[in-house]
Short mmCIF file of C-alpha atoms in Angstrom, two decimals:
data_model
loop_
_atom_site.label_atom_id
_atom_site.label_comp_id
_atom_site.label_asym_id
_atom_site.label_seq_id
_atom_site.Cartn_x
_atom_site.Cartn_y
_atom_site.Cartn_z
CA MET P 286 107.38 113.57 110.05
CA GLN P 287 103.71 112.66 110.00
CA TRP P 288 102.78 109.24 111.37
CA TYR P 289 100.89 108.25 108.23
CA LEU P 290 104.00 108.78 106.08
CA VAL P 291 105.99 106.52 108.39
CA ALA P 292 103.14 104.01 108.33
CA ALA P 293 103.08 104.04 104.52
CA LEU P 294 106.84 103.46 104.32
CA LEU P 295 106.53 100.69 106.89
CA THR P 296 103.84 99.07 104.74
CA VAL P 297 106.15 99.02 101.72
CA LEU P 298 109.09 97.57 103.66
CA THR P 299 106.97 94.97 105.41
CA SER P 300 105.34 93.83 102.18
CA SER P 301 108.75 93.09 100.69
CA GLN P 302 110.13 91.40 103.81
CA GLY P 303 108.61 87.97 103.23
CA ILE P 304 109.30 88.12 99.50
CA LEU P 305 112.98 89.00 99.95
CA THR P 306 113.39 86.27 102.57
CA THR P 307 111.86 83.71 100.21
CA LEU P 308 114.01 84.91 97.30
CA SER P 309 117.10 84.47 99.46
CA GLN P 310 116.37 80.73 99.68
CA SER P 311 117.86 78.16 97.31
CA ASN P 312 115.63 75.15 96.56
CA GLY P 313 113.52 75.96 99.60
CA LYS P 314 116.51 76.13 101.96
CA TYR P 315 118.78 78.83 103.32
CA LYS P 316 122.42 78.65 102.19
CA TYR P 317 123.31 80.99 105.02
CA ASP P 318 122.74 80.69 108.75
CA TYR P 319 119.46 82.60 109.12
CA ALA P 320 120.22 83.28 112.81
CA THR P 321 122.86 85.76 111.57
CA ILE P 322 120.22 87.93 109.88
CA PRO P 323 118.62 89.27 113.11
CA PHE P 324 122.10 89.80 114.59
CA LEU P 325 123.25 91.93 111.65
CA ALA P 326 119.91 93.77 111.58
CA GLU P 327 120.27 94.65 115.27
CA LEU P 328 123.84 95.79 114.63
CA PHE P 329 122.61 97.97 111.76
CA LYS P 330 119.89 99.56 113.94
CA LEU P 331 122.37 100.15 116.77
CA SER P 332 124.85 101.83 114.40
CA VAL P 333 122.21 104.13 112.87
CA SER P 334 120.73 105.06 116.27
CA SER P 335 124.20 105.70 117.76
CA PHE P 336 125.05 108.02 114.88
CA PHE P 337 121.89 110.09 115.28
CA LEU P 338 122.33 110.18 119.06
CA TRP P 339 125.85 111.54 118.53
CA LYS P 340 124.48 114.16 116.13
CA GLU P 341 121.80 115.06 118.66
CA SER P 342 124.43 115.41 121.40
CA GLN P 343 126.29 117.99 119.30
CA SER P 344 123.29 120.29 119.21
CA SER P 345 122.76 123.26 121.52
CA SER P 346 120.18 121.37 123.57
CA PRO P 347 121.59 117.97 124.59
CA PRO P 348 119.12 115.05 124.52
CA ARG P 349 117.55 113.76 127.70
CA MET P 350 118.99 110.39 128.75
CA THR P 351 117.99 108.39 131.83
CA LYS P 352 121.07 106.34 132.78
CA GLU P 353 119.93 104.59 135.96
CA TRP P 354 120.31 100.80 135.76
CA ARG P 355 116.75 100.22 137.01
CA SER P 356 115.53 101.98 133.86
CA ILE P 357 118.06 100.47 131.45
CA ARG P 358 117.39 96.88 132.54
CA LEU P 359 113.79 97.14 131.35
CA TYR P 360 115.08 97.05 127.76
CA LEU P 361 116.22 93.46 128.28
CA VAL P 362 112.68 92.11 127.95
CA PRO P 363 111.78 93.16 124.38
CA SER P 364 115.24 92.08 123.19
CA VAL P 365 114.57 88.53 124.35
CA ILE P 366 111.09 88.52 122.79
CA TYR P 367 112.33 89.94 119.48
CA LEU P 368 115.17 87.41 119.43
CA ILE P 369 112.69 84.54 119.59
CA HIS P 370 110.27 86.23 117.18
CA ASN P 371 112.85 86.88 114.46
CA ASN P 372 113.96 83.26 114.43
CA VAL P 373 110.36 81.99 114.46
CA GLN P 374 109.68 84.28 111.51
CA PHE P 375 112.35 82.63 109.38
CA ALA P 376 111.20 79.17 110.40
CA THR P 377 107.60 80.03 109.43
CA LEU P 378 108.58 80.98 105.89
CA THR P 379 109.95 77.48 105.28
CA TYR P 380 106.34 76.18 105.54
CA VAL P 381 104.15 78.94 104.09
CA ASP P 382 104.30 81.27 101.08
CA PRO P 383 104.82 85.03 101.55
CA SER P 384 101.14 85.92 101.08
CA THR P 385 100.00 83.39 103.68
CA TYR P 386 102.72 84.54 106.06
CA GLN P 387 101.76 88.19 105.67
CA ILE P 388 98.05 87.55 106.18
CA MET P 389 98.63 85.36 109.25
CA GLY P 390 100.73 88.16 110.68
CA ASN P 391 97.57 90.25 110.88
CA LEU P 392 96.39 88.06 113.75
CA LYS P 393 98.66 90.11 115.96
CA ILE P 394 96.15 92.94 115.89
CA VAL P 395 93.76 90.79 117.93
CA THR P 396 96.38 90.06 120.59
CA THR P 397 97.54 93.68 120.44
CA GLY P 398 94.01 94.87 121.18
CA ILE P 399 93.81 92.54 124.16
CA LEU P 400 97.22 93.59 125.47
CA PHE P 401 96.29 97.25 124.91
CA ARG P 402 93.46 96.72 127.35
CA LEU P 403 95.39 94.66 129.90
CA VAL P 404 98.87 96.22 129.87
CA LEU P 405 98.54 99.81 128.63
CA LYS P 406 94.99 100.32 129.97
CA ARG P 407 93.97 101.57 126.53
CA LYS P 408 90.25 101.36 125.87
CA LEU P 409 88.82 100.56 122.46
CA SER P 410 85.30 101.52 121.47
CA ASN P 411 82.72 98.88 120.59
CA LEU P 412 83.12 99.79 116.92
CA GLN P 413 86.89 99.36 117.14
CA TRP P 414 86.50 95.96 118.80
CA MET P 415 84.13 94.99 115.99
CA ALA P 416 86.83 96.07 113.52
CA VAL P 417 89.37 93.87 115.32
CA VAL P 418 87.04 90.87 115.19
CA LEU P 419 86.28 91.59 111.53
CA LEU P 420 89.99 91.62 110.78
CA ALA P 421 90.33 88.21 112.43
CA VAL P 422 87.46 86.94 110.26
CA GLY P 423 89.14 88.35 107.17
CA THR P 424 92.46 86.69 107.89
CA THR P 425 90.72 83.38 108.59
CA THR P 426 88.72 83.60 105.35
CA SER P 427 91.94 84.18 103.44
CA GLN P 428 93.39 80.90 104.70
CA VAL P 429 90.58 78.70 103.37
CA LYS P 430 91.60 76.86 100.23
CA GLY P 431 88.93 76.08 97.65
CA CYS P 432 88.78 72.53 96.37
CA GLY P 433 87.91 73.40 92.77
CA ASP P 434 88.21 70.48 90.40
CA ALA P 435 91.00 68.85 92.42
CA PRO P 436 90.34 66.59 95.42
CA CYS P 437 90.20 68.52 98.67
CA ASP P 438 92.68 66.75 100.95
CA SER P 439 92.89 69.60 103.43
CA LEU P 440 91.00 72.76 104.18
CA PHE P 441 94.27 74.64 104.54
CA SER P 442 97.00 75.04 101.95
CA ALA P 443 100.05 74.89 104.23
CA PRO P 444 101.32 72.34 106.78
CA LEU P 445 100.03 72.60 110.34
CA GLN P 446 103.54 73.53 111.53
CA GLY P 447 103.41 76.66 109.41
CA TYR P 448 100.16 77.86 110.96
CA MET P 449 101.31 77.09 114.49
CA LEU P 450 104.54 79.03 113.94
CA GLY P 451 102.59 81.86 112.32
CA ILE P 452 100.27 82.16 115.33
CA LEU P 453 103.26 82.06 117.69
CA SER P 454 104.97 84.77 115.64
CA ALA P 455 101.86 86.97 115.81
CA CYS P 456 101.58 86.60 119.60
CA LEU P 457 105.27 87.35 120.15
CA SER P 458 105.11 90.38 117.86
CA ALA P 459 102.12 91.82 119.75
CA LEU P 460 103.71 91.24 123.15
CA ALA P 461 107.00 92.82 122.10
CA GLY P 462 105.23 95.75 120.46
CA VAL P 463 103.03 96.62 123.43
CA TYR P 464 105.92 96.35 125.89
CA THR P 465 108.16 98.47 123.65
CA GLU P 466 105.47 101.14 123.42
CA TYR P 467 105.31 101.17 127.20
CA LEU P 468 109.08 101.71 127.40
CA MET P 469 109.12 104.41 124.73
CA LYS P 470 106.36 106.46 126.33
CA LYS P 471 107.18 106.06 130.03
CA ASN P 472 109.49 109.10 129.94
CA ASN P 473 110.68 111.90 127.67
CA ASP P 474 114.09 110.42 126.87
CA SER P 475 115.54 110.83 123.40
CA LEU P 476 114.22 108.28 120.90
CA TYR P 477 117.77 107.54 119.77
CA TRP P 478 118.94 106.94 123.35
CA GLN P 479 116.05 104.54 123.88
CA ASN P 480 116.94 102.81 120.63
CA VAL P 481 120.58 102.47 121.64
CA GLN P 482 119.54 100.72 124.86
CA LEU P 483 117.07 98.47 123.06
CA TYR P 484 119.40 97.47 120.23
CA THR P 485 122.47 97.05 122.45
CA PHE P 486 120.65 94.28 124.29
CA GLY P 487 119.39 93.03 120.94
CA VAL P 488 122.96 92.62 119.66
CA ILE P 489 124.06 90.92 122.88
CA PHE P 490 121.20 88.42 122.93
CA ASN P 491 121.47 87.60 119.24
CA MET P 492 125.20 87.05 119.66
CA GLY P 493 124.42 84.76 122.59
CA TRP P 494 122.01 82.84 120.36
CA LEU P 495 124.75 82.32 117.77
CA ILE P 496 127.17 81.09 120.46
CA TYR P 497 124.48 78.72 121.75
CA GLY P 498 124.08 77.36 118.23
CA ASP P 499 127.81 76.66 118.07
CA PHE P 500 127.73 74.74 121.34
CA LYS P 501 124.66 72.81 120.26
CA ALA P 502 126.35 71.77 117.00
CA GLY P 503 129.60 70.93 118.75
CA PHE P 504 131.48 73.60 116.73
CA GLU P 505 131.30 71.32 113.67
CA ARG P 506 131.10 74.33 111.36
CA GLY P 507 133.53 76.43 113.37
CA PRO P 508 132.78 79.55 115.45
CA TRP P 509 129.95 81.76 114.23
CA TRP P 510 132.13 84.78 113.36
CA GLN P 511 134.09 82.75 110.81
CA ARG P 512 130.96 81.83 108.85
CA LEU P 513 129.03 85.05 109.54
CA PHE P 514 128.73 85.97 105.84
CA ASN P 515 128.83 82.48 104.37
CA GLY P 516 126.18 82.02 101.68
CA TYR P 517 125.29 85.71 101.65
CA SER P 518 124.09 87.28 98.41
CA ILE P 519 122.77 90.70 97.42
CA THR P 520 119.27 89.48 98.27
CA THR P 521 120.43 88.39 101.72
CA TRP P 522 121.89 91.83 102.41
CA MET P 523 118.59 93.35 101.26
CA VAL P 524 116.85 91.20 103.89
CA VAL P 525 119.22 92.59 106.56
CA PHE P 526 118.63 96.19 105.46
CA ASN P 527 114.88 95.63 105.23
CA LEU P 528 114.64 94.09 108.69
CA GLY P 529 116.81 96.82 110.22
CA SER P 530 114.95 99.69 108.55
CA THR P 531 111.60 98.22 109.56
CA GLY P 532 112.72 98.09 113.19
CA LEU P 533 113.76 101.75 113.14
CA LEU P 534 110.41 102.83 111.71
CA VAL P 535 108.54 100.73 114.26
CA SER P 536 110.41 102.39 117.15
CA TRP P 537 109.38 105.80 115.77
CA LEU P 538 105.73 104.73 115.67
CA MET P 539 105.97 103.33 119.20
CA LYS P 540 107.27 106.70 120.44
CA TYR P 541 104.96 109.05 118.57
CA SER P 542 101.95 106.92 117.62
CA ASP P 543 100.81 103.50 118.85
CA ASN P 544 100.75 99.78 118.17
CA ILE P 545 97.41 99.79 116.37
CA VAL P 546 98.81 102.04 113.65
CA LYS P 547 101.80 99.72 113.34
CA VAL P 548 99.85 96.50 113.00
CA TYR P 549 97.36 98.01 110.57
CA SER P 550 100.29 99.24 108.47
CA THR P 551 101.74 95.76 108.34
CA SER P 552 98.32 94.26 107.64
CA MET P 553 97.87 96.45 104.59
CA ALA P 554 101.24 95.21 103.36
CA MET P 555 99.51 91.95 102.44
CA LEU P 556 97.97 93.71 99.43
CA LEU P 557 101.39 94.38 97.92
CA THR P 558 102.65 90.96 98.97
CA MET P 559 99.77 89.18 97.26
CA VAL P 560 100.22 91.04 93.97
CA LEU P 561 103.99 90.56 93.92
CA SER P 562 103.74 86.89 94.92
CA ILE P 563 101.46 86.18 91.97
CA TYR P 564 104.19 87.31 89.56
CA LEU P 565 107.26 86.14 91.48
CA PHE P 566 106.15 82.77 92.89
CA ASN P 567 103.19 81.83 90.68
CA VAL P 568 100.86 81.99 93.67
CA ARG P 569 97.24 81.71 92.51
CA ALA P 570 94.96 84.40 93.89
CA THR P 571 91.87 82.58 95.16
CA LEU P 572 88.40 84.02 95.73
CA GLN P 573 88.83 83.39 99.45
CA LEU P 574 92.02 85.43 99.48
CA PHE P 575 90.32 88.28 97.63
CA LEU P 576 87.34 88.27 100.02
CA GLY P 577 89.67 88.20 103.02
CA ILE P 578 91.50 91.28 101.76
CA VAL P 579 88.22 93.14 101.16
CA ILE P 580 87.11 92.34 104.72
CA CYS P 581 90.44 93.58 106.09
CA ILE P 582 90.06 96.87 104.20
CA ILE P 583 86.56 97.32 105.65
CA SER P 584 88.01 96.64 109.09
CA LEU P 585 90.64 99.33 108.49
CA GLN P 586 87.96 101.88 107.65
CA MET P 587 85.83 100.92 110.66
CA TYR P 588 88.74 101.38 113.05
CA PHE P 589 90.21 104.67 111.88
CA MET P 590 87.39 106.61 110.21
CA PRO P 591 85.32 109.02 112.34
CA VAL P 592 81.96 107.64 113.44
CA ASN P 593 80.04 110.38 111.61
CA MET P 594 81.56 109.16 108.32
CA LEU P 595 80.53 105.55 108.95
CA VAL P 596 76.96 106.10 110.14
CA GLU P 597 74.48 108.89 109.64
CA LEU P 598 73.91 110.39 113.07
CA PRO P 599 70.42 111.74 113.79
CA GLN P 600 70.14 115.49 113.69
CA THR P 601 69.26 117.25 116.90
CA LEU P 602 65.73 118.66 116.69
CA PRO P 603 65.29 122.27 117.78
CA VAL P 604 63.68 122.74 121.16
CA THR P 605 60.24 124.35 120.83
CA SER P 606 58.92 126.58 123.58
CA LYS P 607 55.49 125.88 125.00
#
């Protein structure tokens, strides 16, 4: 499967993630315990990966699996980061609309570029760094709210808590992504075996988070497994499937492509999110939002297009003999 097909599918799923999560709310609140969503998503990813690993094991050439504990324990780290990120993600959407959430998520490309340089020793060209900075400018432009005829009480359209959580979510996503790419590419193990390790710890840590919530609430609502599906609707199950499927696609990109492709895929998802939010949530498309999207598209072209398609290189003059 070509990476750009996976990236396109990831764009579609990511664009609907914030919308589905918002639709699963009732009067701005979750009827269900949103901490159960990441747990069920991790369980879904573990089940799918285990099935394909079993199928792979039945083939004539068994998959390569490194089973030393010193290798397996490394998969603890992204599980902890993703646990925190998934819960911050839900908290962010209680303050901001899906379009704002999706655009703020593009800030992770800046931190990804920095971590690429520091952790993975990946070098970006000057033009690519300019594209990263341009993307940051585009996302910032999109956040500015025009005053229009109404009094301008604030330059931003969402509470400060929403922006702080959005920035935290972007940083956590970049850190988890870069570290996961490091794990996926450090050896030639089967992708499904790597996924099984990653998602096993994901299930364990998310279950631990649910148990911690019970202790914190003094078991007033009973143990978490008794209310696991309380308040769930078809939309809620779509959120679980969406989150799980997105994670599986991301792991494929981490193995066979890189983080920059992933974050640019999710950044382009804001186009679909904006259009759908206008019809579903009566979100008004401002000029600033439109300009921000145009800038992000230019950034996308600057990063991925060959240099000879962006600038006209001087032709080499023939050498004349004296």
